[in-house]
């Protein structure tokens, strides 16, 4: 950090975060040039997140450490409030906060399945909502309601705001979620709809944490409180650079890619995942739901290892030729399918399989979750 004399520590006057110029996505980030200013000026500096909030009504997605996130959730559990947990509908299990029902305590919990705009239009929203509710019940979460939303569709945001108003009963509303679930974009839409003033939005910080929350005032004196996001360490996005994220995280409706495979064939999802059809009842379809910006590559299973070694960072990109050397090795996960199933790579997408008695292997970077679930679509 390029600080001024004596390496004195300085803190954001908006949220209380320690100022730093090393990691843009972490608490208290400011450009390194800020630390060249006199100490007297550094006593009254806003971090970039608070600066954007004050001047542009724009909320930035900033990461929180695991310990601080747990402290924040424990603090919230002692409040009388409505808890709104935002999950990525495209990666539900990978973005669900473990133990959310426990942290909510006696407070009502609302689940928001965000990024519904990524799901193919042909799929019924009612079916998706029912599927999401069933998955919640399987992990012991009993929300007051499940709402599907998209920050790109103002009508869905207005619907969400109506549900929040109905369920909060005059209480504060805490919005929580992992990073990259689109929570900040959703909050920005709520701000745009709810207020046109730059001055009414304030920041405050949770006891014992390094980053503050953002408070959006409601008509009755209560607030919608946007909290920092938790990093999901088992999510693929945790291992990618900014350029790679733009390819991997879907930005528009995902177009399913159907491959008719014979056994002993492999599909690479560029260089970030690999799918092997080992054996089954002959030739059958496999449907891939991943970002439209990723390329799929077919090869024989017997050639797959050599193909990956030669082409990762080249044809199989991402990772790029510059990041491939330090990219985690792909780890093999084998499954036998006995009912219609999705094989999910957290942070990437999934493969849908309908045929029973099918043996497959999914490869993902070591440390990234791979799991099975009942088919969503």
PDB file of C-alpha atoms in Angstrom, residues 34-272:
ATOM      1  CA  UNK A  34      -5.134   8.970  -2.798  1.00  0.00           C
ATOM      2  CA  UNK A  35      -2.346   8.038  -0.373  1.00  0.00           C
ATOM      3  CA  UNK A  36      -0.115  10.760  -1.833  1.00  0.00           C
ATOM      4  CA  UNK A  37      -2.349  13.388  -0.285  1.00  0.00           C
ATOM      5  CA  UNK A  38      -1.516  15.084   3.035  1.00  0.00           C
ATOM      6  CA  UNK A  39      -2.559  13.260   6.213  1.00  0.00           C
ATOM      7  CA  UNK A  40      -5.039  16.009   7.012  1.00  0.00           C
ATOM      8  CA  UNK A  41      -6.974  15.202   3.816  1.00  0.00           C
ATOM      9  CA  UNK A  42      -6.830  11.459   4.439  1.00  0.00           C
ATOM     10  CA  UNK A  43      -8.801  11.982   7.643  1.00  0.00           C
ATOM     11  CA  UNK A  44     -11.873  12.766   5.501  1.00  0.00           C
ATOM     12  CA  UNK A  45     -11.829  10.265   2.636  1.00  0.00           C
ATOM     13  CA  UNK A  46     -14.595   8.035   1.310  1.00  0.00           C
ATOM     14  CA  UNK A  47     -13.717   4.607  -0.073  1.00  0.00           C
ATOM     15  CA  UNK A  48     -14.671   4.029  -3.707  1.00  0.00           C
ATOM     16  CA  UNK A  49     -17.809   2.135  -2.728  1.00  0.00           C
ATOM     17  CA  UNK A  50     -19.108   4.978  -0.551  1.00  0.00           C
ATOM     18  CA  UNK A  51     -18.022   7.616  -3.088  1.00  0.00           C
ATOM     19  CA  UNK A  52     -20.051   5.946  -5.830  1.00  0.00           C
ATOM     20  CA  UNK A  53     -22.988   5.602  -3.506  1.00  0.00           C
ATOM     21  CA  UNK A  54     -22.942   9.275  -2.512  1.00  0.00           C
ATOM     22  CA  UNK A  55     -22.431  10.717  -5.980  1.00  0.00           C
ATOM     23  CA  UNK A  56     -24.140   8.213  -8.275  1.00  0.00           C
ATOM     24  CA  UNK A  57     -26.542   6.230  -6.046  1.00  0.00           C
ATOM     25  CA  UNK A  58     -24.592   3.185  -7.228  1.00  0.00           C
ATOM     26  CA  UNK A  59     -23.958   0.199  -4.974  1.00  0.00           C
ATOM     27  CA  UNK A  60     -20.790  -1.814  -5.675  1.00  0.00           C
ATOM     28  CA  UNK A  61     -20.386  -5.515  -4.906  1.00  0.00           C
ATOM     29  CA  UNK A  62     -17.678  -5.790  -2.255  1.00  0.00           C
ATOM     30  CA  UNK A  63     -16.396  -8.944  -0.595  1.00  0.00           C
ATOM     31  CA  UNK A  64     -16.487  -9.632   3.132  1.00  0.00           C
ATOM     32  CA  UNK A  65     -14.278 -12.094   5.007  1.00  0.00           C
ATOM     33  CA  UNK A  66     -15.870 -15.264   6.375  1.00  0.00           C
ATOM     34  CA  UNK A  67     -15.413 -14.175  10.002  1.00  0.00           C
ATOM     35  CA  UNK A  68     -16.882 -10.730   9.415  1.00  0.00           C
ATOM     36  CA  UNK A  69     -19.791 -12.235   7.514  1.00  0.00           C
ATOM     37  CA  UNK A  70     -20.596 -14.577  10.416  1.00  0.00           C
ATOM     38  CA  UNK A  71     -20.427 -11.656  12.855  1.00  0.00           C
ATOM     39  CA  UNK A  72     -22.757  -9.695  10.614  1.00  0.00           C
ATOM     40  CA  UNK A  73     -25.269 -12.557  10.388  1.00  0.00           C
ATOM     41  CA  UNK A  74     -25.186 -13.037  14.150  1.00  0.00           C
ATOM     42  CA  UNK A  75     -25.835  -9.320  14.582  1.00  0.00           C
ATOM     43  CA  UNK A  76     -28.784  -9.490  12.177  1.00  0.00           C
ATOM     44  CA  UNK A  77     -30.276 -12.491  14.003  1.00  0.00           C
ATOM     45  CA  UNK A  78     -30.733 -10.326  17.098  1.00  0.00           C
ATOM     46  CA  UNK A  79     -32.796  -7.743  15.186  1.00  0.00           C
ATOM     47  CA  UNK A  80     -36.545  -7.638  14.621  1.00  0.00           C
ATOM     48  CA  UNK A  81     -36.439  -7.542  10.834  1.00  0.00           C
ATOM     49  CA  UNK A  82     -37.347  -9.169   7.534  1.00  0.00           C
ATOM     50  CA  UNK A  83     -34.390 -11.092   6.078  1.00  0.00           C
ATOM     51  CA  UNK A  84     -34.115 -11.226   2.282  1.00  0.00           C
ATOM     52  CA  UNK A  85     -31.616 -13.810   0.992  1.00  0.00           C
ATOM     53  CA  UNK A  86     -30.702 -13.313  -2.682  1.00  0.00           C
ATOM     54  CA  UNK A  87     -29.512 -16.431  -4.532  1.00  0.00           C
ATOM     55  CA  UNK A  88     -28.447 -16.902  -8.148  1.00  0.00           C
ATOM     56  CA  UNK A  89     -31.175 -18.981  -9.808  1.00  0.00           C
ATOM     57  CA  UNK A  90     -28.505 -20.222 -12.210  1.00  0.00           C
ATOM     58  CA  UNK A  91     -26.398 -21.520  -9.286  1.00  0.00           C
ATOM     59  CA  UNK A  92     -28.826 -22.004  -6.401  1.00  0.00           C
ATOM     60  CA  UNK A  93     -26.854 -24.412  -4.192  1.00  0.00           C
ATOM     61  CA  UNK A  94     -23.561 -22.677  -4.928  1.00  0.00           C
ATOM     62  CA  UNK A  95     -24.845 -19.300  -3.729  1.00  0.00           C
ATOM     63  CA  UNK A  96     -27.128 -20.371  -0.871  1.00  0.00           C
ATOM     64  CA  UNK A  97     -25.796 -19.293   2.528  1.00  0.00           C
ATOM     65  CA  UNK A  98     -25.378 -22.352   4.748  1.00  0.00           C
ATOM     66  CA  UNK A  99     -27.436 -22.116   7.930  1.00  0.00           C
ATOM     67  CA  UNK A 100     -29.523 -19.191   6.676  1.00  0.00           C
ATOM     68  CA  UNK A 101     -32.634 -20.402   8.523  1.00  0.00           C
ATOM     69  CA  UNK A 102     -30.666 -20.512  11.780  1.00  0.00           C
ATOM     70  CA  UNK A 103     -29.293 -17.009  11.284  1.00  0.00           C
ATOM     71  CA  UNK A 104     -32.748 -15.667  10.519  1.00  0.00           C
ATOM     72  CA  UNK A 105     -33.901 -16.918  13.916  1.00  0.00           C
ATOM     73  CA  UNK A 106     -37.515 -15.979  14.527  1.00  0.00           C
ATOM     74  CA  UNK A 107     -37.390 -13.368  11.783  1.00  0.00           C
ATOM     75  CA  UNK A 108     -39.309 -14.062   8.569  1.00  0.00           C
ATOM     76  CA  UNK A 109     -37.109 -15.095   5.643  1.00  0.00           C
ATOM     77  CA  UNK A 110     -37.725 -14.205   2.008  1.00  0.00           C
ATOM     78  CA  UNK A 111     -35.821 -16.015  -0.763  1.00  0.00           C
ATOM     79  CA  UNK A 112     -35.146 -14.152  -4.009  1.00  0.00           C
ATOM     80  CA  UNK A 113     -34.140 -16.239  -7.022  1.00  0.00           C
ATOM     81  CA  UNK A 114     -32.236 -13.602  -8.987  1.00  0.00           C
ATOM     82  CA  UNK A 115     -31.167 -13.607 -12.664  1.00  0.00           C
ATOM     83  CA  UNK A 116     -34.372 -15.252 -13.851  1.00  0.00           C
ATOM     84  CA  UNK A 117     -33.682 -13.543 -17.188  1.00  0.00           C
ATOM     85  CA  UNK A 118     -30.908 -16.102 -17.800  1.00  0.00           C
ATOM     86  CA  UNK A 119     -33.319 -19.051 -17.780  1.00  0.00           C
ATOM     87  CA  UNK A 120     -34.675 -19.949 -21.246  1.00  0.00           C
ATOM     88  CA  UNK A 121     -37.938 -18.120 -21.935  1.00  0.00           C
ATOM     89  CA  UNK A 122     -39.716 -21.360 -22.780  1.00  0.00           C
ATOM     90  CA  UNK A 123     -39.500 -22.473 -19.140  1.00  0.00           C
ATOM     91  CA  UNK A 124     -42.478 -21.613 -16.924  1.00  0.00           C
ATOM     92  CA  UNK A 125     -41.639 -19.275 -14.044  1.00  0.00           C
ATOM     93  CA  UNK A 126     -44.196 -21.162 -11.968  1.00  0.00           C
ATOM     94  CA  UNK A 127     -42.229 -24.370 -12.497  1.00  0.00           C
ATOM     95  CA  UNK A 128     -38.951 -22.653 -11.531  1.00  0.00           C
ATOM     96  CA  UNK A 129     -40.508 -21.168  -8.399  1.00  0.00           C
ATOM     97  CA  UNK A 130     -41.911 -24.547  -7.345  1.00  0.00           C
ATOM     98  CA  UNK A 131     -38.542 -26.202  -8.005  1.00  0.00           C
ATOM     99  CA  UNK A 132     -36.731 -23.576  -5.930  1.00  0.00           C
ATOM    100  CA  UNK A 133     -39.224 -23.931  -3.063  1.00  0.00           C
ATOM    101  CA  UNK A 134     -38.739 -27.720  -3.044  1.00  0.00           C
ATOM    102  CA  UNK A 135     -34.950 -27.345  -2.940  1.00  0.00           C
ATOM    103  CA  UNK A 136     -35.292 -24.925  -0.001  1.00  0.00           C
ATOM    104  CA  UNK A 137     -37.420 -27.395   1.925  1.00  0.00           C
ATOM    105  CA  UNK A 138     -34.852 -30.148   1.278  1.00  0.00           C
ATOM    106  CA  UNK A 139     -32.184 -28.130   3.114  1.00  0.00           C
ATOM    107  CA  UNK A 140     -34.488 -27.137   5.975  1.00  0.00           C
ATOM    108  CA  UNK A 141     -35.353 -23.612   4.858  1.00  0.00           C
ATOM    109  CA  UNK A 142     -39.001 -22.551   5.178  1.00  0.00           C
ATOM    110  CA  UNK A 143     -39.250 -19.082   3.642  1.00  0.00           C
ATOM    111  CA  UNK A 144     -42.302 -16.854   3.929  1.00  0.00           C
ATOM    112  CA  UNK A 145     -42.192 -16.568   0.153  1.00  0.00           C
ATOM    113  CA  UNK A 146     -40.014 -17.293  -2.875  1.00  0.00           C
ATOM    114  CA  UNK A 147     -39.755 -14.518  -5.461  1.00  0.00           C
ATOM    115  CA  UNK A 148     -38.133 -14.680  -8.896  1.00  0.00           C
ATOM    116  CA  UNK A 149     -36.433 -11.465  -9.975  1.00  0.00           C
ATOM    117  CA  UNK A 150     -34.209  -9.860 -12.566  1.00  0.00           C
ATOM    118  CA  UNK A 151     -32.487  -6.512 -12.176  1.00  0.00           C
ATOM    119  CA  UNK A 152     -32.917  -6.128 -15.945  1.00  0.00           C
ATOM    120  CA  UNK A 153     -36.709  -6.261 -15.667  1.00  0.00           C
ATOM    121  CA  UNK A 154     -38.164  -3.392 -13.657  1.00  0.00           C
ATOM    122  CA  UNK A 155     -41.558  -5.102 -13.332  1.00  0.00           C
ATOM    123  CA  UNK A 156     -40.001  -8.028 -11.467  1.00  0.00           C
ATOM    124  CA  UNK A 157     -38.167  -5.601  -9.161  1.00  0.00           C
ATOM    125  CA  UNK A 158     -41.429  -3.786  -8.439  1.00  0.00           C
ATOM    126  CA  UNK A 159     -43.064  -7.132  -7.660  1.00  0.00           C
ATOM    127  CA  UNK A 160     -40.223  -7.917  -5.249  1.00  0.00           C
ATOM    128  CA  UNK A 161     -40.653  -4.526  -3.568  1.00  0.00           C
ATOM    129  CA  UNK A 162     -44.377  -5.227  -3.142  1.00  0.00           C
ATOM    130  CA  UNK A 163     -43.665  -8.587  -1.484  1.00  0.00           C
ATOM    131  CA  UNK A 164     -41.088  -6.959   0.810  1.00  0.00           C
ATOM    132  CA  UNK A 165     -43.609  -4.290   1.793  1.00  0.00           C
ATOM    133  CA  UNK A 166     -46.245  -6.941   2.473  1.00  0.00           C
ATOM    134  CA  UNK A 167     -44.004  -9.089   4.669  1.00  0.00           C
ATOM    135  CA  UNK A 168     -41.984  -6.540   6.642  1.00  0.00           C
ATOM    136  CA  UNK A 169     -44.818  -5.140   8.820  1.00  0.00           C
ATOM    137  CA  UNK A 170     -42.978  -1.894   9.524  1.00  0.00           C
ATOM    138  CA  UNK A 171     -39.651  -3.589  10.264  1.00  0.00           C
ATOM    139  CA  UNK A 172     -36.203  -3.007   8.792  1.00  0.00           C
ATOM    140  CA  UNK A 173     -35.249  -5.216   5.842  1.00  0.00           C
ATOM    141  CA  UNK A 174     -31.795  -6.837   5.649  1.00  0.00           C
ATOM    142  CA  UNK A 175     -30.682  -8.028   2.212  1.00  0.00           C
ATOM    143  CA  UNK A 176     -27.937 -10.673   2.282  1.00  0.00           C
ATOM    144  CA  UNK A 177     -26.225 -12.834  -0.329  1.00  0.00           C
ATOM    145  CA  UNK A 178     -22.997 -14.172  -1.765  1.00  0.00           C
ATOM    146  CA  UNK A 179     -20.846 -12.181  -4.168  1.00  0.00           C
ATOM    147  CA  UNK A 180     -21.722 -12.439  -7.873  1.00  0.00           C
ATOM    148  CA  UNK A 181     -25.422 -13.216  -7.278  1.00  0.00           C
ATOM    149  CA  UNK A 182     -26.338  -9.816  -8.738  1.00  0.00           C
ATOM    150  CA  UNK A 183     -27.418  -8.425  -5.376  1.00  0.00           C
ATOM    151  CA  UNK A 184     -25.869  -4.997  -5.890  1.00  0.00           C
ATOM    152  CA  UNK A 185     -27.452  -4.616  -9.335  1.00  0.00           C
ATOM    153  CA  UNK A 186     -30.805  -5.546  -7.830  1.00  0.00           C
ATOM    154  CA  UNK A 187     -30.324  -3.014  -5.024  1.00  0.00           C
ATOM    155  CA  UNK A 188     -29.431  -0.324  -7.561  1.00  0.00           C
ATOM    156  CA  UNK A 189     -32.723  -0.966  -9.336  1.00  0.00           C
ATOM    157  CA  UNK A 190     -34.604  -0.685  -6.038  1.00  0.00           C
ATOM    158  CA  UNK A 191     -32.839   2.628  -5.378  1.00  0.00           C
ATOM    159  CA  UNK A 192     -33.729   3.905  -8.853  1.00  0.00           C
ATOM    160  CA  UNK A 193     -37.376   3.012  -8.372  1.00  0.00           C
ATOM    161  CA  UNK A 194     -37.670   4.104  -4.743  1.00  0.00           C
ATOM    162  CA  UNK A 195     -35.839   7.432  -4.736  1.00  0.00           C
ATOM    163  CA  UNK A 196     -34.297  10.098  -6.939  1.00  0.00           C
ATOM    164  CA  UNK A 197     -32.329  11.820  -4.186  1.00  0.00           C
ATOM    165  CA  UNK A 198     -28.598  11.336  -3.652  1.00  0.00           C
ATOM    166  CA  UNK A 199     -28.710  12.507  -0.068  1.00  0.00           C
ATOM    167  CA  UNK A 200     -31.137  10.171   1.664  1.00  0.00           C
ATOM    168  CA  UNK A 201     -29.046   6.999   1.363  1.00  0.00           C
ATOM    169  CA  UNK A 202     -26.603   6.498   4.234  1.00  0.00           C
ATOM    170  CA  UNK A 203     -23.962   4.011   5.338  1.00  0.00           C
ATOM    171  CA  UNK A 204     -23.326   2.408   8.696  1.00  0.00           C
ATOM    172  CA  UNK A 205     -21.253  -0.531   9.823  1.00  0.00           C
ATOM    173  CA  UNK A 206     -21.842  -3.689  11.797  1.00  0.00           C
ATOM    174  CA  UNK A 207     -20.077  -4.160  15.149  1.00  0.00           C
ATOM    175  CA  UNK A 208     -16.827  -6.072  14.742  1.00  0.00           C
ATOM    176  CA  UNK A 209     -16.780  -6.021  10.932  1.00  0.00           C
ATOM    177  CA  UNK A 210     -14.531  -4.241   8.461  1.00  0.00           C
ATOM    178  CA  UNK A 211     -17.219  -3.031   6.076  1.00  0.00           C
ATOM    179  CA  UNK A 212     -20.465  -1.198   6.397  1.00  0.00           C
ATOM    180  CA  UNK A 213     -23.990  -1.708   5.229  1.00  0.00           C
ATOM    181  CA  UNK A 214     -25.982   0.681   3.074  1.00  0.00           C
ATOM    182  CA  UNK A 215     -29.311   1.973   4.345  1.00  0.00           C
ATOM    183  CA  UNK A 216     -32.156   2.950   2.011  1.00  0.00           C
ATOM    184  CA  UNK A 217     -34.873   4.777   3.983  1.00  0.00           C
ATOM    185  CA  UNK A 218     -38.509   3.738   3.785  1.00  0.00           C
ATOM    186  CA  UNK A 219     -41.532   5.973   4.302  1.00  0.00           C
ATOM    187  CA  UNK A 220     -42.233   4.865   7.879  1.00  0.00           C
ATOM    188  CA  UNK A 221     -38.740   5.454   9.270  1.00  0.00           C
ATOM    189  CA  UNK A 222     -37.495   1.909   8.681  1.00  0.00           C
ATOM    190  CA  UNK A 223     -34.705   1.025   6.242  1.00  0.00           C
ATOM    191  CA  UNK A 224     -33.754  -1.471   3.579  1.00  0.00           C
ATOM    192  CA  UNK A 225     -30.217  -2.441   4.591  1.00  0.00           C
ATOM    193  CA  UNK A 226     -27.896  -3.824   1.916  1.00  0.00           C
ATOM    194  CA  UNK A 227     -25.082  -5.907   3.414  1.00  0.00           C
ATOM    195  CA  UNK A 228     -21.680  -6.854   1.944  1.00  0.00           C
ATOM    196  CA  UNK A 229     -21.421 -10.151   0.062  1.00  0.00           C
ATOM    197  CA  UNK A 230     -19.768 -13.334   1.294  1.00  0.00           C
ATOM    198  CA  UNK A 231     -17.176 -15.047  -0.901  1.00  0.00           C
ATOM    199  CA  UNK A 232     -18.140 -18.624  -1.807  1.00  0.00           C
ATOM    200  CA  UNK A 233     -14.730 -20.302  -1.939  1.00  0.00           C
ATOM    201  CA  UNK A 234     -16.072 -23.413  -3.692  1.00  0.00           C
ATOM    202  CA  UNK A 235     -17.529 -21.404  -6.584  1.00  0.00           C
ATOM    203  CA  UNK A 236     -15.706 -21.374  -9.940  1.00  0.00           C
ATOM    204  CA  UNK A 237     -15.846 -17.574 -10.087  1.00  0.00           C
ATOM    205  CA  UNK A 238     -13.474 -17.486  -7.091  1.00  0.00           C
ATOM    206  CA  UNK A 239     -10.701 -18.855  -9.345  1.00  0.00           C
ATOM    207  CA  UNK A 240     -11.159 -16.574 -12.362  1.00  0.00           C
ATOM    208  CA  UNK A 241      -9.733 -13.231 -13.460  1.00  0.00           C
ATOM    209  CA  UNK A 242     -11.974 -10.307 -14.377  1.00  0.00           C
ATOM    210  CA  UNK A 243     -11.666 -11.018 -18.091  1.00  0.00           C
ATOM    211  CA  UNK A 244     -12.493 -14.698 -17.569  1.00  0.00           C
ATOM    212  CA  UNK A 245     -15.507 -13.839 -15.412  1.00  0.00           C
ATOM    213  CA  UNK A 246     -17.025 -11.951 -18.341  1.00  0.00           C
ATOM    214  CA  UNK A 247     -16.974 -15.166 -20.367  1.00  0.00           C
ATOM    215  CA  UNK A 248     -18.127 -17.538 -17.639  1.00  0.00           C
ATOM    216  CA  UNK A 249     -20.904 -15.554 -15.914  1.00  0.00           C
ATOM    217  CA  UNK A 250     -23.949 -15.481 -18.236  1.00  0.00           C
ATOM    218  CA  UNK A 251     -25.162 -11.995 -19.160  1.00  0.00           C
ATOM    219  CA  UNK A 252     -28.200 -12.888 -21.276  1.00  0.00           C
ATOM    220  CA  UNK A 253     -30.689 -15.721 -21.738  1.00  0.00           C
ATOM    221  CA  UNK A 254     -28.761 -18.988 -21.876  1.00  0.00           C
ATOM    222  CA  UNK A 255     -29.257 -21.024 -25.034  1.00  0.00           C
ATOM    223  CA  UNK A 256     -29.212 -24.766 -24.220  1.00  0.00           C
ATOM    224  CA  UNK A 257     -26.608 -26.736 -26.168  1.00  0.00           C
ATOM    225  CA  UNK A 258     -27.710 -30.303 -26.979  1.00  0.00           C
ATOM    226  CA  UNK A 259     -25.073 -32.919 -27.808  1.00  0.00           C
ATOM    227  CA  UNK A 260     -25.895 -36.433 -28.992  1.00  0.00           C
ATOM    228  CA  UNK A 261     -23.027 -38.468 -27.567  1.00  0.00           C
ATOM    229  CA  UNK A 262     -21.895 -42.042 -27.915  1.00  0.00           C
ATOM    230  CA  UNK A 263     -20.324 -43.634 -24.887  1.00  0.00           C
ATOM    231  CA  UNK A 264     -16.598 -42.989 -24.496  1.00  0.00           C
ATOM    232  CA  UNK A 265     -16.960 -39.416 -25.737  1.00  0.00           C
ATOM    233  CA  UNK A 266     -15.959 -36.208 -23.938  1.00  0.00           C
ATOM    234  CA  UNK A 267     -17.126 -32.595 -24.035  1.00  0.00           C
ATOM    235  CA  UNK A 268     -14.834 -29.804 -22.814  1.00  0.00           C
ATOM    236  CA  UNK A 269     -16.445 -26.556 -21.659  1.00  0.00           C
ATOM    237  CA  UNK A 270     -13.478 -24.555 -22.886  1.00  0.00           C
ATOM    238  CA  UNK A 271     -10.750 -25.151 -20.287  1.00  0.00           C
ATOM    239  CA  UNK A 272     -12.843 -24.804 -17.121  1.00  0.00           C
TER     240      UNK A 272
END
